[in-house]
mmCIF file of C-alpha atoms in Angstrom:
data_model
loop_
_atom_site.group_PDB
_atom_site.id
_atom_site.type_symbol
_atom_site.label_atom_id
_atom_site.label_comp_id
_atom_site.label_asym_id
_atom_site.label_seq_id
_atom_site.Cartn_x
_atom_site.Cartn_y
_atom_site.Cartn_z
ATOM 1 C CA MET A 11 -125.339 -7.181 -27.548
ATOM 2 C CA MET A 12 -124.904 -7.386 -31.425
ATOM 3 C CA GLU A 13 -127.321 -9.604 -33.399
ATOM 4 C CA LEU A 14 -126.150 -11.139 -36.640
ATOM 5 C CA LYS A 15 -129.088 -11.174 -39.206
ATOM 6 C CA THR A 16 -129.818 -14.009 -41.434
ATOM 7 C CA ASP A 17 -130.140 -13.320 -45.211
ATOM 8 C CA THR A 18 -133.909 -13.638 -44.862
ATOM 9 C CA SER A 19 -133.848 -10.989 -42.244
ATOM 10 C CA ILE A 20 -131.665 -8.664 -44.339
ATOM 11 C CA ASP A 21 -134.136 -9.015 -47.294
ATOM 12 C CA ALA A 22 -136.896 -7.898 -44.857
ATOM 13 C CA MET A 23 -134.929 -4.997 -43.764
ATOM 14 C CA TYR A 24 -134.406 -4.045 -47.293
ATOM 15 C CA GLU A 25 -138.114 -3.832 -47.526
ATOM 16 C CA ALA A 26 -138.131 -1.339 -44.513
ATOM 17 C CA GLY A 27 -135.320 0.461 -46.079
ATOM 18 C CA GLN A 28 -137.040 1.059 -49.289
ATOM 19 C CA VAL A 29 -139.972 2.793 -47.316
ATOM 20 C CA VAL A 30 -137.279 5.078 -46.056
ATOM 21 C CA ALA A 31 -135.924 5.641 -49.508
ATOM 22 C CA ARG A 32 -139.360 6.530 -50.906
ATOM 23 C CA ALA A 33 -140.057 8.980 -48.048
ATOM 24 C CA LEU A 34 -136.746 10.820 -48.421
ATOM 25 C CA THR A 35 -137.236 10.989 -52.199
ATOM 26 C CA ALA A 36 -140.730 12.467 -51.646
ATOM 27 C CA VAL A 37 -139.458 14.988 -49.007
ATOM 28 C CA ARG A 38 -136.617 16.126 -51.199
ATOM 29 C CA LYS A 39 -138.868 16.616 -54.189
ATOM 30 C CA ALA A 40 -141.456 18.600 -52.067
ATOM 31 C CA ALA A 41 -138.873 20.822 -50.233
ATOM 32 C CA ASP A 42 -138.985 24.317 -51.801
ATOM 33 C CA VAL A 43 -138.939 27.899 -50.720
ATOM 34 C CA GLY A 44 -142.128 28.509 -48.547
ATOM 35 C CA VAL A 45 -142.752 24.939 -47.630
ATOM 36 C CA SER A 46 -142.758 24.260 -43.830
ATOM 37 C CA LEU A 47 -140.787 21.627 -41.961
ATOM 38 C CA LEU A 48 -144.275 20.415 -40.614
ATOM 39 C CA GLU A 49 -145.481 19.832 -44.179
ATOM 40 C CA LEU A 50 -142.542 17.775 -45.042
ATOM 41 C CA ASP A 51 -143.009 15.762 -41.748
ATOM 42 C CA GLU A 52 -146.687 15.044 -42.674
ATOM 43 C CA LEU A 53 -145.557 14.050 -46.235
ATOM 44 C CA ALA A 54 -143.117 11.473 -44.683
ATOM 45 C CA HIS A 55 -145.916 10.297 -42.326
ATOM 46 C CA GLU A 56 -148.196 9.605 -45.334
ATOM 47 C CA THR A 57 -145.432 7.364 -46.920
ATOM 48 C CA LEU A 58 -145.288 5.392 -43.675
ATOM 49 C CA ARG A 59 -149.110 4.955 -43.541
ATOM 50 C CA GLY A 60 -149.259 4.056 -47.169
ATOM 51 C CA ALA A 61 -146.596 1.299 -46.591
ATOM 52 C CA GLY A 62 -148.241 -0.051 -43.472
ATOM 53 C CA ALA A 63 -145.069 1.040 -41.500
ATOM 54 C CA THR A 64 -144.550 2.954 -38.316
ATOM 55 C CA SER A 65 -141.995 5.610 -37.142
ATOM 56 C CA PRO A 66 -139.060 4.670 -34.765
ATOM 57 C CA PHE A 67 -138.552 8.371 -34.368
ATOM 58 C CA LEU A 68 -142.085 9.508 -33.281
ATOM 59 C CA GLY A 69 -142.242 9.364 -29.422
ATOM 60 C CA TYR A 70 -138.585 8.270 -29.186
ATOM 61 C CA ARG A 71 -136.951 9.625 -25.873
ATOM 62 C CA PRO A 72 -133.330 8.729 -25.193
ATOM 63 C CA SER A 73 -131.687 9.603 -21.857
ATOM 64 C CA PHE A 74 -130.464 13.031 -23.016
ATOM 65 C CA ALA A 75 -133.896 14.178 -24.245
ATOM 66 C CA PRO A 76 -136.305 16.239 -22.139
ATOM 67 C CA THR A 77 -139.312 15.247 -24.194
ATOM 68 C CA PRO A 78 -140.370 12.550 -26.623
ATOM 69 C CA PHE A 79 -139.433 13.410 -30.240
ATOM 70 C CA PRO A 80 -142.656 14.938 -31.769
ATOM 71 C CA GLY A 81 -142.070 14.095 -35.499
ATOM 72 C CA VAL A 82 -141.318 11.285 -37.851
ATOM 73 C CA ILE A 83 -138.410 13.241 -39.564
ATOM 74 C CA CYS A 84 -135.538 15.080 -38.050
ATOM 75 C CA ALA A 85 -135.321 18.294 -40.018
ATOM 76 C CA SER A 86 -132.093 20.210 -39.447
ATOM 77 C CA VAL A 87 -131.583 23.570 -41.096
ATOM 78 C CA ASN A 88 -128.348 25.440 -41.778
ATOM 79 C CA ASP A 89 -126.266 25.426 -38.476
ATOM 80 C CA ALA A 90 -128.306 22.461 -37.125
ATOM 81 C CA ILE A 91 -126.351 19.299 -37.435
ATOM 82 C CA VAL A 92 -128.868 16.697 -36.355
ATOM 83 C CA HIS A 93 -132.074 16.001 -34.462
ATOM 84 C CA GLY A 94 -133.857 19.084 -35.681
ATOM 85 C CA ILE A 95 -137.585 19.158 -34.758
ATOM 86 C CA PRO A 96 -140.053 19.794 -37.598
ATOM 87 C CA THR A 97 -141.595 23.018 -36.891
ATOM 88 C CA ARG A 98 -143.808 25.655 -38.776
ATOM 89 C CA TYR A 99 -140.441 27.154 -40.065
ATOM 90 C CA ARG A 100 -140.821 27.806 -43.829
ATOM 91 C CA LEU A 101 -137.787 27.039 -45.986
ATOM 92 C CA ARG A 102 -135.932 29.994 -47.407
ATOM 93 C CA ASP A 103 -133.898 30.534 -50.545
ATOM 94 C CA GLY A 104 -130.465 29.139 -49.973
ATOM 95 C CA ASP A 105 -131.234 26.968 -46.861
ATOM 96 C CA LEU A 106 -129.324 23.833 -46.293
ATOM 97 C CA LEU A 107 -131.663 21.024 -45.020
ATOM 98 C CA SER A 108 -130.686 17.722 -43.581
ATOM 99 C CA VAL A 109 -133.529 15.163 -43.262
ATOM 100 C CA ASP A 110 -133.163 11.976 -41.184
ATOM 101 C CA PHE A 111 -135.863 9.388 -41.399
ATOM 102 C CA GLY A 112 -136.634 5.838 -40.150
ATOM 103 C CA ALA A 113 -139.346 3.311 -40.797
ATOM 104 C CA GLU A 114 -140.255 0.084 -39.012
ATOM 105 C CA LEU A 115 -141.887 -2.581 -41.162
ATOM 106 C CA ASN A 116 -142.848 -6.075 -40.100
ATOM 107 C CA GLY A 117 -140.585 -5.719 -36.994
ATOM 108 C CA TRP A 118 -137.458 -4.458 -38.826
ATOM 109 C CA VAL A 119 -136.102 -0.920 -39.071
ATOM 110 C CA GLY A 120 -134.491 1.119 -41.817
ATOM 111 C CA ASP A 121 -132.624 4.428 -41.175
ATOM 112 C CA SER A 122 -131.241 7.031 -43.583
ATOM 113 C CA ALA A 123 -130.434 10.663 -44.055
ATOM 114 C CA ILE A 124 -129.865 13.161 -46.907
ATOM 115 C CA SER A 125 -128.705 16.746 -47.041
ATOM 116 C CA PHE A 126 -129.663 19.151 -49.914
ATOM 117 C CA THR A 127 -129.959 23.003 -50.630
ATOM 118 C CA VAL A 128 -133.353 24.697 -51.256
ATOM 119 C CA GLY A 129 -133.368 27.260 -54.061
ATOM 120 C CA ARG A 130 -130.115 28.829 -55.061
ATOM 121 C CA ALA A 131 -127.275 26.819 -53.661
ATOM 122 C CA ARG A 132 -124.217 28.353 -52.098
ATOM 123 C CA PRO A 133 -121.083 26.856 -53.618
ATOM 124 C CA ALA A 134 -119.701 26.247 -50.079
ATOM 125 C CA ASP A 135 -122.803 24.116 -49.194
ATOM 126 C CA VAL A 136 -122.559 22.215 -52.440
ATOM 127 C CA ARG A 137 -119.000 21.342 -51.469
ATOM 128 C CA LEU A 138 -119.957 20.448 -47.931
ATOM 129 C CA ILE A 139 -122.755 18.084 -49.043
ATOM 130 C CA GLU A 140 -120.589 16.579 -51.784
ATOM 131 C CA THR A 141 -117.894 15.826 -49.168
ATOM 132 C CA ALA A 142 -120.477 14.171 -46.766
ATOM 133 C CA GLU A 143 -121.619 12.031 -49.522
ATOM 134 C CA ARG A 144 -118.104 11.076 -50.403
ATOM 135 C CA ALA A 145 -117.402 10.275 -46.730
ATOM 136 C CA LEU A 146 -120.482 8.057 -46.619
ATOM 137 C CA ALA A 147 -119.378 6.261 -49.790
ATOM 138 C CA ALA A 148 -115.863 5.765 -48.340
ATOM 139 C CA GLY A 149 -117.501 4.194 -45.190
ATOM 140 C CA ILE A 150 -119.654 1.910 -47.185
ATOM 141 C CA GLU A 151 -116.789 0.717 -49.134
ATOM 142 C CA ALA A 152 -114.853 -0.177 -45.996
ATOM 143 C CA ALA A 153 -117.852 -2.172 -44.630
ATOM 144 C CA VAL A 154 -116.609 -5.513 -45.887
ATOM 145 C CA VAL A 155 -115.972 -8.847 -44.133
ATOM 146 C CA GLY A 156 -112.553 -8.986 -42.663
ATOM 147 C CA ASN A 157 -112.310 -5.270 -42.005
ATOM 148 C CA ARG A 158 -113.117 -3.848 -38.548
ATOM 149 C CA VAL A 159 -115.285 -0.927 -37.340
ATOM 150 C CA GLY A 160 -112.202 1.224 -37.077
ATOM 151 C CA ASP A 161 -111.685 0.839 -40.905
ATOM 152 C CA ILE A 162 -115.124 2.334 -41.429
ATOM 153 C CA ALA A 163 -114.389 5.208 -38.987
ATOM 154 C CA HIS A 164 -110.998 5.795 -40.521
ATOM 155 C CA ALA A 165 -112.365 6.018 -44.123
ATOM 156 C CA ILE A 166 -115.103 8.647 -43.065
ATOM 157 C CA GLY A 167 -112.840 10.703 -40.959
ATOM 158 C CA THR A 168 -110.088 10.821 -43.672
ATOM 159 C CA VAL A 169 -112.397 12.207 -46.124
ATOM 160 C CA CYS A 170 -113.777 14.800 -43.780
ATOM 161 C CA ARG A 171 -110.590 16.040 -42.256
ATOM 162 C CA ALA A 172 -108.853 16.341 -45.594
ATOM 163 C CA ALA A 173 -111.584 18.724 -46.702
ATOM 164 C CA GLY A 174 -111.087 20.750 -43.576
ATOM 165 C CA TYR A 175 -114.425 19.985 -41.882
ATOM 166 C CA GLY A 176 -115.219 19.277 -38.246
ATOM 167 C CA ILE A 177 -116.734 15.973 -36.871
ATOM 168 C CA MET A 178 -118.951 15.471 -33.868
ATOM 169 C CA ASP A 179 -116.863 13.221 -31.677
ATOM 170 C CA ASP A 180 -119.667 11.531 -29.674
ATOM 171 C CA PHE A 181 -122.277 10.931 -32.219
ATOM 172 C CA GLY A 182 -122.095 8.536 -35.214
ATOM 173 C CA GLY A 183 -123.483 5.473 -36.792
ATOM 174 C CA HIS A 184 -124.859 2.433 -35.021
ATOM 175 C CA GLY A 185 -126.257 -1.031 -35.475
ATOM 176 C CA VAL A 186 -129.757 -1.447 -36.883
ATOM 177 C CA GLY A 187 -132.211 -4.299 -36.742
ATOM 178 C CA ARG A 188 -135.281 -4.885 -34.608
ATOM 179 C CA HIS A 189 -134.439 -1.522 -33.024
ATOM 180 C CA MET A 190 -133.338 1.779 -34.475
ATOM 181 C CA HIS A 191 -130.200 1.844 -32.219
ATOM 182 C CA GLU A 192 -128.262 -1.401 -31.593
ATOM 183 C CA ASP A 193 -124.668 -2.333 -31.174
ATOM 184 C CA PRO A 194 -122.054 -1.701 -32.468
ATOM 185 C CA ALA A 195 -121.448 2.027 -32.358
ATOM 186 C CA ILE A 196 -119.895 3.257 -35.667
ATOM 187 C CA PRO A 197 -117.619 6.368 -34.980
ATOM 188 C CA ASN A 198 -116.912 8.939 -37.768
ATOM 189 C CA GLU A 199 -113.377 9.006 -36.953
ATOM 190 C CA GLY A 200 -110.757 6.344 -35.771
ATOM 191 C CA ARG A 201 -107.842 4.154 -36.143
ATOM 192 C CA PRO A 202 -107.893 1.428 -38.953
ATOM 193 C CA HIS A 203 -107.647 -2.171 -38.185
ATOM 194 C CA ARG A 204 -108.957 -1.540 -34.674
ATOM 195 C CA GLY A 205 -112.399 -2.370 -32.997
ATOM 196 C CA LEU A 206 -114.985 -5.015 -33.671
ATOM 197 C CA PRO A 207 -114.449 -7.323 -36.700
ATOM 198 C CA LEU A 208 -117.013 -7.017 -39.404
ATOM 199 C CA ARG A 209 -118.949 -10.291 -40.087
ATOM 200 C CA HIS A 210 -121.579 -11.392 -42.507
ATOM 201 C CA GLY A 211 -125.016 -10.487 -41.161
ATOM 202 C CA MET A 212 -124.040 -7.358 -39.355
ATOM 203 C CA VAL A 213 -126.285 -4.500 -40.242
ATOM 204 C CA ILE A 214 -125.231 -0.988 -39.406
ATOM 205 C CA ALA A 215 -126.134 2.664 -40.069
ATOM 206 C CA ILE A 216 -123.078 4.608 -41.444
ATOM 207 C CA GLU A 217 -123.704 8.342 -40.906
ATOM 208 C CA PRO A 218 -121.160 11.048 -41.526
ATOM 209 C CA MET A 219 -122.040 14.514 -39.780
ATOM 210 C CA LEU A 220 -119.810 17.362 -41.048
ATOM 211 C CA ILE A 221 -119.239 20.809 -39.645
ATOM 212 C CA ALA A 222 -118.344 23.406 -42.196
ATOM 213 C CA GLY A 223 -116.297 25.655 -39.913
ATOM 214 C CA GLY A 224 -113.801 22.853 -39.154
ATOM 215 C CA ARG A 225 -114.397 22.783 -35.390
ATOM 216 C CA ASP A 226 -115.843 19.802 -33.689
ATOM 217 C CA ASP A 227 -117.836 21.491 -30.866
ATOM 218 C CA TYR A 228 -121.562 21.922 -30.751
ATOM 219 C CA HIS A 229 -124.478 22.591 -28.306
ATOM 220 C CA ALA A 230 -127.984 21.607 -27.743
ATOM 221 C CA ALA A 231 -130.664 24.143 -28.609
ATOM 222 C CA PRO A 232 -133.195 25.119 -26.028
ATOM 223 C CA ASP A 233 -135.616 22.530 -27.370
ATOM 224 C CA GLY A 234 -133.315 19.831 -25.965
ATOM 225 C CA TRP A 235 -133.096 17.996 -29.167
ATOM 226 C CA THR A 236 -131.403 20.066 -31.943
ATOM 227 C CA LEU A 237 -127.826 20.031 -32.007
ATOM 228 C CA ARG A 238 -126.207 23.169 -33.447
ATOM 229 C CA THR A 239 -122.583 24.135 -34.461
ATOM 230 C CA ASN A 240 -120.919 26.407 -31.924
ATOM 231 C CA ASP A 241 -119.487 28.702 -34.528
ATOM 232 C CA GLY A 242 -122.713 29.054 -36.366
ATOM 233 C CA SER A 243 -121.303 27.383 -39.572
ATOM 234 C CA ARG A 244 -123.553 25.089 -41.550
ATOM 235 C CA ALA A 245 -123.542 21.270 -41.388
ATOM 236 C CA ALA A 246 -124.468 18.233 -43.400
ATOM 237 C CA HIS A 247 -125.615 14.735 -42.572
ATOM 238 C CA THR A 248 -125.714 11.692 -44.752
ATOM 239 C CA GLU A 249 -126.672 8.113 -43.786
ATOM 240 C CA HIS A 250 -127.463 4.649 -45.152
ATOM 241 C CA THR A 251 -128.408 1.396 -43.548
ATOM 242 C CA VAL A 252 -125.875 -1.077 -44.767
ATOM 243 C CA ALA A 253 -125.782 -4.967 -44.451
ATOM 244 C CA ILE A 254 -122.340 -6.370 -44.376
ATOM 245 C CA THR A 255 -122.208 -9.726 -46.534
ATOM 246 C CA GLU A 256 -119.723 -12.040 -47.972
ATOM 247 C CA ALA A 257 -120.594 -10.610 -51.359
ATOM 248 C CA GLY A 258 -119.907 -7.060 -50.123
ATOM 249 C CA PRO A 259 -121.849 -4.226 -48.533
ATOM 250 C CA ARG A 260 -125.605 -3.979 -49.483
ATOM 251 C CA VAL A 261 -127.276 -0.726 -49.156
ATOM 252 C CA LEU A 262 -130.625 -1.404 -47.758
ATOM 253 C CA THR A 263 -131.825 2.225 -47.970
ATOM 254 C CA GLU A 264 -130.617 2.865 -51.487
ATOM 255 C CA ARG A 265 -132.641 5.529 -53.312
ATOM 256 C CA ARG A 266 -133.549 4.725 -56.924
#
């Protein structure tokens, strides 16, 4: 069941979103050749503790997962699309890293993700990441009162397909509020003018996930969490928590 948030609640969610923004900024700054994913996870955890916030990721166990998630960040490297477990793996020159992170503060959740390269960037990775960011911006632009969920999905999918990238067909964005995953589902591809009408007070996570090889298929790694491209091509993941308001979309996880 979808909950419409009050303006006061949206302000509170912005505070949670800013914890997320600070953590992702810190992680990106610290991510360098030789730094381990576990070190980045601990840095994000320190940001949570400093803000008096908790992690909606740590211990999370949806129906598909064999074990509770062991970290506060999802750290997905190269051909990992999403849900990568932070491990002792040390970043290498040219790696493409996607980091997904959430924070719960005073009962409200913020959720966001970034993708970036470590060391010397491959031109193909730069193009992939830039397209993911453009797809996210297009989805946010479509998140206005009077549109429908399908308009967001169509905006994202149009950008991704025009660039020749694949899209995971059964993972996408979602509502956010008291819980990390709420209604409605926000697909990354769809038909315009279809689906649930967008109303003032809806808060959603918009999150394009792009596969560089152009195919849509993927598989779960042996850890049961990490989702990897079937063709071994690289992937990028971007995400913001966005409130839909009469004044236009408000990005609650904006990084400054």
